[in-house]
C-alpha positions as semicolon CSV with decimal commas, in nm:
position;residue;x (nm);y (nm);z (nm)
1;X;-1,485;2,943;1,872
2;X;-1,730;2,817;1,623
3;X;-1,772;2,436;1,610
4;X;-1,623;2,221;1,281
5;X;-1,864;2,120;0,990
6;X;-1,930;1,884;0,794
7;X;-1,783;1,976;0,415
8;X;-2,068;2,133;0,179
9;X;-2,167;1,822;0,075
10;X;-2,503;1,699;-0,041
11;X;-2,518;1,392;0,201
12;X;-2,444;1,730;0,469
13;X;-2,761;1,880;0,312
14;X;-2,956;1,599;0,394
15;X;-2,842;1,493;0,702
16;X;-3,089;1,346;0,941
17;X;-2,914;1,424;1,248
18;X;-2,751;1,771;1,277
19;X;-2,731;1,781;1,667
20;X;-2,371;1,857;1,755
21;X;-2,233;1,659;2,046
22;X;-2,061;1,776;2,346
23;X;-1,712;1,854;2,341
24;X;-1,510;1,644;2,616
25;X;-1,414;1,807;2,950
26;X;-1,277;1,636;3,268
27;X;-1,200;1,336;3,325
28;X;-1,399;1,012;3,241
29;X;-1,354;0,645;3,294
30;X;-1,527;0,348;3,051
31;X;-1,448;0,004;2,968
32;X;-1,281;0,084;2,587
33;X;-1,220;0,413;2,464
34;X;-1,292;0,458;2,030
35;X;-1,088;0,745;1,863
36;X;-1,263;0,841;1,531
37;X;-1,637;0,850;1,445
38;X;-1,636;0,692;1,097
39;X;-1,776;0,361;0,984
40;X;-1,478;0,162;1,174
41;X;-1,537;0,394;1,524
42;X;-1,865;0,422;1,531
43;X;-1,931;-0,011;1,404
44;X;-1,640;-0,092;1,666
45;X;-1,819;0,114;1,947
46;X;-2,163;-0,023;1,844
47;X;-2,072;-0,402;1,836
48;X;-1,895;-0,322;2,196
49;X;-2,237;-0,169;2,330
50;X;-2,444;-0,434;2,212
51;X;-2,232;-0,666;2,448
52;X;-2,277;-0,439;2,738
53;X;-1,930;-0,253;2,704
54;X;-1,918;0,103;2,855
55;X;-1,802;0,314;2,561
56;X;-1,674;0,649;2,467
57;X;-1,616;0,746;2,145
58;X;-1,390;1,078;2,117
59;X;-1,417;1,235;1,743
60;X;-1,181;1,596;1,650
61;X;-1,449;1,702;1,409
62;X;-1,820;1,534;1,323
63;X;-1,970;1,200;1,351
64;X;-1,859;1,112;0,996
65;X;-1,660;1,423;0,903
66;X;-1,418;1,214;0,707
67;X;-1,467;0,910;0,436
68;X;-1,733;0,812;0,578
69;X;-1,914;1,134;0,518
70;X;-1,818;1,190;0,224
71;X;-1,783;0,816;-0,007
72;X;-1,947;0,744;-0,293
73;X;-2,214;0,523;-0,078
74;X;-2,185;0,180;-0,283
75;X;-2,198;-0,148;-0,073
76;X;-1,907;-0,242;-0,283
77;X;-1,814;-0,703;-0,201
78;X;-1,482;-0,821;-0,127
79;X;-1,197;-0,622;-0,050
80;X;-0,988;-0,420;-0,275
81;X;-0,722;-0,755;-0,389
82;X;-0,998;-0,999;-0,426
83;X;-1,008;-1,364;-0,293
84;X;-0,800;-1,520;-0,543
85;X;-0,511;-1,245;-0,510
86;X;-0,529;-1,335;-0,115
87;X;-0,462;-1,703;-0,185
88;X;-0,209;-1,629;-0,397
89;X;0,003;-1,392;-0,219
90;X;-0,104;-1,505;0,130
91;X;-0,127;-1,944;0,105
92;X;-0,455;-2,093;0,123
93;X;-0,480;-2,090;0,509
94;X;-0,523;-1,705;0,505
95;X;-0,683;-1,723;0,162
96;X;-0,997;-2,021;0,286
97;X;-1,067;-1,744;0,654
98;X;-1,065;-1,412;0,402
99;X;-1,317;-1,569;0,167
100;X;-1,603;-1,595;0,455
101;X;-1,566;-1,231;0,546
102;X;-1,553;-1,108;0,158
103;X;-1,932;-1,074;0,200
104;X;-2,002;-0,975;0,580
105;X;-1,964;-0,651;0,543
106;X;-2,298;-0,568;0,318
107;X;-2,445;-0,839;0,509
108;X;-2,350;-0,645;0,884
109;X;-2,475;-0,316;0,712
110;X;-2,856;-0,462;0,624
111;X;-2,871;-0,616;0,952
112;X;-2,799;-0,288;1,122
113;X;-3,034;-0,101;0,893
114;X;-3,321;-0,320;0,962
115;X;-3,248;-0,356;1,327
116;X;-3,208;-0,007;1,419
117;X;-3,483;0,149;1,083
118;X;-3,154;0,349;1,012
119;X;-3,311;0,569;0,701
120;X;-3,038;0,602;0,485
121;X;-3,210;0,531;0,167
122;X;-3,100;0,151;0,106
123;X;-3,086;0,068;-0,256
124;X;-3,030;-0,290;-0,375
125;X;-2,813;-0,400;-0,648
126;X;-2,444;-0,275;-0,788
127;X;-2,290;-0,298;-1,121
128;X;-1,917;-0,331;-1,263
129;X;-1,916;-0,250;-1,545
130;X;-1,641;-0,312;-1,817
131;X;-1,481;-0,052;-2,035
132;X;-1,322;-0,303;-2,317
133;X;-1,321;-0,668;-2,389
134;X;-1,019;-0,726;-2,132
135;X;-1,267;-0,593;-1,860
136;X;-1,547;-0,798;-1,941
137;X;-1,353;-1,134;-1,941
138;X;-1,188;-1,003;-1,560
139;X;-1,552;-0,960;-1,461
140;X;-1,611;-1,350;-1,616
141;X;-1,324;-1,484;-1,394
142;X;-1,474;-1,278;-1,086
143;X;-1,814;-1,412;-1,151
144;X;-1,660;-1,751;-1,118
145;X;-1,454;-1,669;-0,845
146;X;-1,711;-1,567;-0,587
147;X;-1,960;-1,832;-0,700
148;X;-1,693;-2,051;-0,634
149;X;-1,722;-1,893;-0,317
150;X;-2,094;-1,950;-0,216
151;X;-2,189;-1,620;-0,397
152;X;-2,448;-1,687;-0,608
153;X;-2,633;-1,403;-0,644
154;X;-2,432;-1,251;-0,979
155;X;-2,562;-1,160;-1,301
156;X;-2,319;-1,128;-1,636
157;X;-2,443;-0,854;-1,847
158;X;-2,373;-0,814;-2,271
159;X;-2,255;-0,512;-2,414
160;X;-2,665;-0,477;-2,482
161;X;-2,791;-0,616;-2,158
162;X;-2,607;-0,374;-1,928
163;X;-2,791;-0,066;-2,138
164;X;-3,114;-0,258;-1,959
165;X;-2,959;-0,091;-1,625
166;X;-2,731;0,175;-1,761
167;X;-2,850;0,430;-2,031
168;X;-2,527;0,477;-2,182
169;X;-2,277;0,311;-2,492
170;X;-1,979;0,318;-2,302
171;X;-1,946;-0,016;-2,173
172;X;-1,879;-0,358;-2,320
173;X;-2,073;-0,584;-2,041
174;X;-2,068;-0,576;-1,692
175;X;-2,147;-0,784;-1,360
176;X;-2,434;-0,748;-1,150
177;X;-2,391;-0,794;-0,762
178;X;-2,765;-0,803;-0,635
179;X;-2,565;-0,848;-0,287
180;X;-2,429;-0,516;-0,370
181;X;-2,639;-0,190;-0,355
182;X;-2,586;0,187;-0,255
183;X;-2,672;0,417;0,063
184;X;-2,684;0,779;0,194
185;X;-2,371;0,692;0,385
186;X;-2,338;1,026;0,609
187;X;-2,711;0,904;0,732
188;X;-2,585;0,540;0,787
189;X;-2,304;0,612;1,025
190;X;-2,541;0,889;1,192
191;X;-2,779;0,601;1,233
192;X;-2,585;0,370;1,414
193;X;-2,437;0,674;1,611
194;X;-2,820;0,722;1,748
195;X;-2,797;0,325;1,810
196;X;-2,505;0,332;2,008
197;X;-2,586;0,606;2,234
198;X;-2,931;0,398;2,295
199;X;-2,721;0,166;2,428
200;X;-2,567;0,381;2,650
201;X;-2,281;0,478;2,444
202;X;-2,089;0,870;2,474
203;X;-1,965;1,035;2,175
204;X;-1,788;1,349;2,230
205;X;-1,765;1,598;1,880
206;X;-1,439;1,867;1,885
207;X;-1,244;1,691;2,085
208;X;-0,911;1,649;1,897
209;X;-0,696;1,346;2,039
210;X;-0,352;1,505;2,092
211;X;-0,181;1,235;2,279
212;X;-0,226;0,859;2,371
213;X;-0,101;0,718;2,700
214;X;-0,078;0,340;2,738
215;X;-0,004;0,124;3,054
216;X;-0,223;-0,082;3,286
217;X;-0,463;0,130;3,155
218;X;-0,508;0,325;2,832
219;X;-0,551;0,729;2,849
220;X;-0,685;0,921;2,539
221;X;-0,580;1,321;2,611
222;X;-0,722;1,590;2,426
223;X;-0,690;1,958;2,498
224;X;-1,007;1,990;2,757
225;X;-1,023;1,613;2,879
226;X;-0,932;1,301;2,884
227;X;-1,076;0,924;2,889
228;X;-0,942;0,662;3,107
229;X;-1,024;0,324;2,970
230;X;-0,939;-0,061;2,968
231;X;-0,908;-0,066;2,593
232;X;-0,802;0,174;2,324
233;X;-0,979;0,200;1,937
234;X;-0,765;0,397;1,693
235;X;-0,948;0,437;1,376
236;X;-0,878;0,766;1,248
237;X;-0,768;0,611;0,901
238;X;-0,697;0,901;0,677
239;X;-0,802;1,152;0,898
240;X;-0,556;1,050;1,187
241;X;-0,244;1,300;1,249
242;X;0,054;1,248;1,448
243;X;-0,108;0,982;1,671
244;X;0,049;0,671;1,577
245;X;0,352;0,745;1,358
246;X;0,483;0,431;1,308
247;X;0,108;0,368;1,151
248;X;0,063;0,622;0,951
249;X;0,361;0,575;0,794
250;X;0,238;0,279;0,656
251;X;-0,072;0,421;0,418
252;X;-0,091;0,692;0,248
253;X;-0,417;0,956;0,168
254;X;-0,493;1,001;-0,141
255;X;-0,838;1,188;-0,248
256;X;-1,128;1,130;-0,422
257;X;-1,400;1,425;-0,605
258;X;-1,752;1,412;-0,588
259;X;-2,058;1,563;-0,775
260;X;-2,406;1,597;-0,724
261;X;-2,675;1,750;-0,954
262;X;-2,996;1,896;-0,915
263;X;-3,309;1,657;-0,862
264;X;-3,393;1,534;-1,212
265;X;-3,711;1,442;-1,364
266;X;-3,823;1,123;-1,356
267;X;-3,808;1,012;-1,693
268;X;-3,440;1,115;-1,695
269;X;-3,348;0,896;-1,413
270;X;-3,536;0,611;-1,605
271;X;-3,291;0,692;-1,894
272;X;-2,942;0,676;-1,672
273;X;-3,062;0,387;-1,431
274;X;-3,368;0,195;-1,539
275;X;-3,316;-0,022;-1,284
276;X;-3,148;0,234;-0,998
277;X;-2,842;0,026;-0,938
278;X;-2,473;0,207;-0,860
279;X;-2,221;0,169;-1,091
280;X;-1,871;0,115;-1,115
281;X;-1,625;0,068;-1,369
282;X;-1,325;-0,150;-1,414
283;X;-1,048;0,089;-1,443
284;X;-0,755;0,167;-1,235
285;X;-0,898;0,528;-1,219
286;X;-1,237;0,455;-1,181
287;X;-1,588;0,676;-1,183
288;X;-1,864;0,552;-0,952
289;X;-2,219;0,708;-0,997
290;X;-2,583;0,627;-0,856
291;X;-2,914;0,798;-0,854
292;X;-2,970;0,944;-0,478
293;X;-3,306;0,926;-0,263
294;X;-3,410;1,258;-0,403
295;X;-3,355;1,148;-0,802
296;X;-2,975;1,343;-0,836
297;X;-2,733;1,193;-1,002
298;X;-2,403;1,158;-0,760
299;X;-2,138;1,125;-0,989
300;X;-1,782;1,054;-0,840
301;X;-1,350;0,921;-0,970
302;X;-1,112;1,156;-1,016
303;X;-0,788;0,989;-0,737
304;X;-0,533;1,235;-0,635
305;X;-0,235;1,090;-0,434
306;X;-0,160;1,317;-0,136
307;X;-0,468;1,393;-0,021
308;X;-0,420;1,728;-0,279
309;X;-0,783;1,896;-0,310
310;X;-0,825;2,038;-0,620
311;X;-0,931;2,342;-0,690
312;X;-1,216;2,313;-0,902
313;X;-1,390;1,963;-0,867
314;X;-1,668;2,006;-1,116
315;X;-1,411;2,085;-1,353
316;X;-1,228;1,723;-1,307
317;X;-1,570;1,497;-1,292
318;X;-1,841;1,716;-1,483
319;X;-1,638;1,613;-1,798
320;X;-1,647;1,212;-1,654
321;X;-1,993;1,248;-1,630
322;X;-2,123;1,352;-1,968
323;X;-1,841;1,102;-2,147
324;X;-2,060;0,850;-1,962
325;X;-2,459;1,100;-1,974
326;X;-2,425;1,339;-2,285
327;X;-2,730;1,425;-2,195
328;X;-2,669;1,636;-1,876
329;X;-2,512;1,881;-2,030
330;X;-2,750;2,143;-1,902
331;X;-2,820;1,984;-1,553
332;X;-2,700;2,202;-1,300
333;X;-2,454;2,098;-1,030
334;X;-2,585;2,196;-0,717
335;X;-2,279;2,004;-0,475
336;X;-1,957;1,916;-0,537
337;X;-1,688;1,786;-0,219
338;X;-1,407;1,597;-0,233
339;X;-1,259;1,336;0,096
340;X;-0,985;1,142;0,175
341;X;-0,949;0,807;0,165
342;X;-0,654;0,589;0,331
343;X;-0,427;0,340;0,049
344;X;-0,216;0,082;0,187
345;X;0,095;-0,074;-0,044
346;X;-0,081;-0,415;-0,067
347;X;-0,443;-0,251;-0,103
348;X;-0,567;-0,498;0,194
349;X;-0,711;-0,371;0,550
350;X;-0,393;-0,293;0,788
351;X;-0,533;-0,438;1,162
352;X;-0,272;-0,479;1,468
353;X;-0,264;-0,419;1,883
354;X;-0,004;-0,199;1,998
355;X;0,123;-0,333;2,373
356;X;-0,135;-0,497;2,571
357;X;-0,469;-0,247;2,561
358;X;-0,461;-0,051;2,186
359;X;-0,590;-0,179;1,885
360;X;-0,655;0,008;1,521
361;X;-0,759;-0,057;1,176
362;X;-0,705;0,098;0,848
363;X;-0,642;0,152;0,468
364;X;-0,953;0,015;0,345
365;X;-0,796;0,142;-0,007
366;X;-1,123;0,238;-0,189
367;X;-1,315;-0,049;0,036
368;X;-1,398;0,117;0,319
369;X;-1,815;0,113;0,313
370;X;-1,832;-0,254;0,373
371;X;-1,474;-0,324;0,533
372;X;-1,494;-0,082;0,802
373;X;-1,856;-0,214;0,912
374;X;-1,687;-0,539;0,935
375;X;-1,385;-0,468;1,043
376;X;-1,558;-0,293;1,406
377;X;-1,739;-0,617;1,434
378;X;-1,389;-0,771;1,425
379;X;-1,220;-0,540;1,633
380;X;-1,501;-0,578;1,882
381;X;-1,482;-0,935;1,944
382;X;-1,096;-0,958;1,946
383;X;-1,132;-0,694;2,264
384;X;-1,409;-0,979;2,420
385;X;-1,121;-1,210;2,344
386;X;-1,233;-1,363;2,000
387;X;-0,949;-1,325;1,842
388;X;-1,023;-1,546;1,490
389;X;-1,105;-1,326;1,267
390;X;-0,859;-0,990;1,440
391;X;-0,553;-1,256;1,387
392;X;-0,612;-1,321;1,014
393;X;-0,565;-1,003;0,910
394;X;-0,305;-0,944;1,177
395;X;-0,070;-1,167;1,019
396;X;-0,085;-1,005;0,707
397;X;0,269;-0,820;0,628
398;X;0,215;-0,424;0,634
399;X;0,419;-0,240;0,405
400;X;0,583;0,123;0,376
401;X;0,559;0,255;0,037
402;X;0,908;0,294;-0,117
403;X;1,090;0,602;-0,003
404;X;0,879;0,681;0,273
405;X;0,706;0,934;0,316
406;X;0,880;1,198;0,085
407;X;0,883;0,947;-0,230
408;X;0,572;0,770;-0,177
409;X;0,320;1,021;-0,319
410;X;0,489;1,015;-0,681
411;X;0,615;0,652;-0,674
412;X;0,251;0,586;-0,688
413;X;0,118;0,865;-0,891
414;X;0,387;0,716;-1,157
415;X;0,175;0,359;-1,146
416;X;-0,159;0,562;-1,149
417;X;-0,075;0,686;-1,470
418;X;0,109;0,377;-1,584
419;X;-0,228;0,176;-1,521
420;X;-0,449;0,455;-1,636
421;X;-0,272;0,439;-1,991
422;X;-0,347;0,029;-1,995
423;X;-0,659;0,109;-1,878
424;X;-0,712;0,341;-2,226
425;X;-0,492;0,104;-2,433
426;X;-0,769;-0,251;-2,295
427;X;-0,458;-0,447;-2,184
């Protein structure tokens, strides 16, 4: 039987590290026990190493065979509701401890880049930038709001200033986050994958989890082996299947198309992104689009609810792309993938601890680059009994969508288009 890839993706192409693990067989025995290689798995089992926790991390597929693979790679701030939705819907308490992790996340990824010379092709800088006049005066308030929050590294851009960083007409002004910036993402979990198993750390590829055990102690089963461990890490997000039902019933996957072109010359790159920042812009339906380490253009939007892939990808973004670049028209498209990522009914991170020894996080709801980093940092020191920042977003209510599981794909594909059309409309 041959061994699962990672999808035909450019970040694939480019991978630094194709070694394939070993599969587990037999029975081991370590102090906690990760399920899922993604950001949260792999920045869970990390933080846990660098404390001196014996760790296994058991993955079905690839290190990074789902979102994490496969995102958009923008170190995106805050979380999908920003800070002042959080005080309003969750009472200043809540609303004071989420406002000093809105920025850890990019922080936690530098750190680990520097520490561990992960080469993933860190880029500084991201842009929002606003499709009408409504747009621009959100991206006012937010400017205010996270200054008001001891982020002062923002820069408001005019319907002319933004074509300093963006070689195109389509926007009316934007916000620059130089706390922001953009990554070869496959290469960043891979990274801190290497880092982890420097430590010590175990990560066993092709090992589908196909039943969790809990007790005294916590048992992860798959078809050849199984891990015996003090703790238990689920973070399969939208990749996890029949595990934890009465978690998964709680998000929902929903997909997410991705292009990349050929290299292009240098003086085209100049004309996209002068200044080589990601972009993304303000609409319910949004595109997102960068300039990779090689000089192509990764171009990316296109949400389908149900995890649906279409059948021709190029055909849903190539059209996004030259509304935004008429002038790669003839560029040829030499990738195009599509992923899953995990939506929750309130957009915010769902974190909780099943029983006395399992713990998961998930529904990072378009989020997931900087939340996941943060939130295995989190889940790691709740398991050495710092339990802070795990409780905070514990507390937080998580919701079913409405109807369950049959009704919950086109309840929300009904307020996609709803908020697409306001998007078009600017109100």
């Amino acid at each position: 039987m041959s061994s699962p890839t990672h999808a035909n993706s450019y970040y694939a192409a480019s991978a630094n590290d194709k070694a394939i693990r070993p599969q587990l067989t037999g029975e081991h025995r370590c102090d906690v026990c990760v399920v899922g290689a993604g950001f949260t798995g792999i920045s869970t089992a990390l933080s846990l190493a660098e404390k001196g926790k014996r760790v296994i991390v058991v993955e079905g597929s690839r290190i990074g065979f789902g979102a994490s693979g496969r995102n958009g790679g923008q170190i995106v701030n805050s979380f999908n509701r920003d800070i002042d939705y959080i005080f309003k819907n969750y009472g200043d308490n809540i609303g004071q401890k989420m406002a000093k992790m809105a920025f850890a996340g990019s922080e936690l990824i530098r750190h680990r880049i520097e520490k561990y010379n992960i080469k993933c092709d860190l880029k500084h800088g991201n842009l929002f930038a606003a499709c009408n006049k409504k747009q621009f005066e959100e991206l006012k308030a937010k400017k205010a709001l996270w200054e008001a929050h001891g982020h002062n590294e923002l820069e408001l851009l005019t319907a002319s200033s933004i074509q300093d960083h963006i070689g195109s007409d389509r926007y009316a002004g934007g916000l620059l986050d130089k706390k922001g910036g953009h990554i070869q993402p496959l290469n960043l979990v891979l990274g801190q994958a290497k880092a982890f198993e420097a430590l010590g750390g175990q990560i066993f590829e092709d090992s589908e989890v196909i039943r969790l055990e809990q007790g005294k102690l916590g048992k992860v089963v798959t078809k050849q082996g199984s891990v015996i461990a003090d703790k238990i890490v689920v973070a399969g997000n939208a990749y996890m299947f029949g595990l934890l039902p009465e978690v998964e019933k709680k998000a929902m996957p929903c997909g997410t198309q991705v292009i990349a072109t050929e290299p292009l010359p240098e003086e085209i790159q100049k004309q996209l992104l002068p200044t080589d920042h990601c972009v993304e812009d303000c609409n319910y339906l949004l595109d997102y689009y960068r300039l990779s380490g090689d000089g192509r253009l990764i171009y990316g939007g296109g949400t389908t609810y149900g995890a649906r892939d279409p059948g021709k990808i190029e055909s849903i973004i190539v059209p996004k792309m030259l509304k935004t670049y008429p002038m790669l028209k003839d560029a040829k498209i030499d990738f195009a993938w599509t992923g899953n990522f995990l939506l929750t009914m309130m957009r915010m991170p769902q974190v909780g601890k099943i029983g006395d020894n399992l713990y998961y996080a998930q529904g990072y709801s378009g989020h997931g680059v900087t939340n996941s980093h943060l939130m295995g940092e989190i889940l790691s020191d709740a398991i050495d009994g710092e339990m802070e920042r795990f409780d905070v977003f514990a507390s937080m209510p998580q919701y079913q969508f409405p109807g369950g599981r049959l009704l919950r794909v086109p309840y929300t594909a009904v307020g996609a288009v709803y908020y697409n059309m306001r998007d078009k409309l600017g109100i």
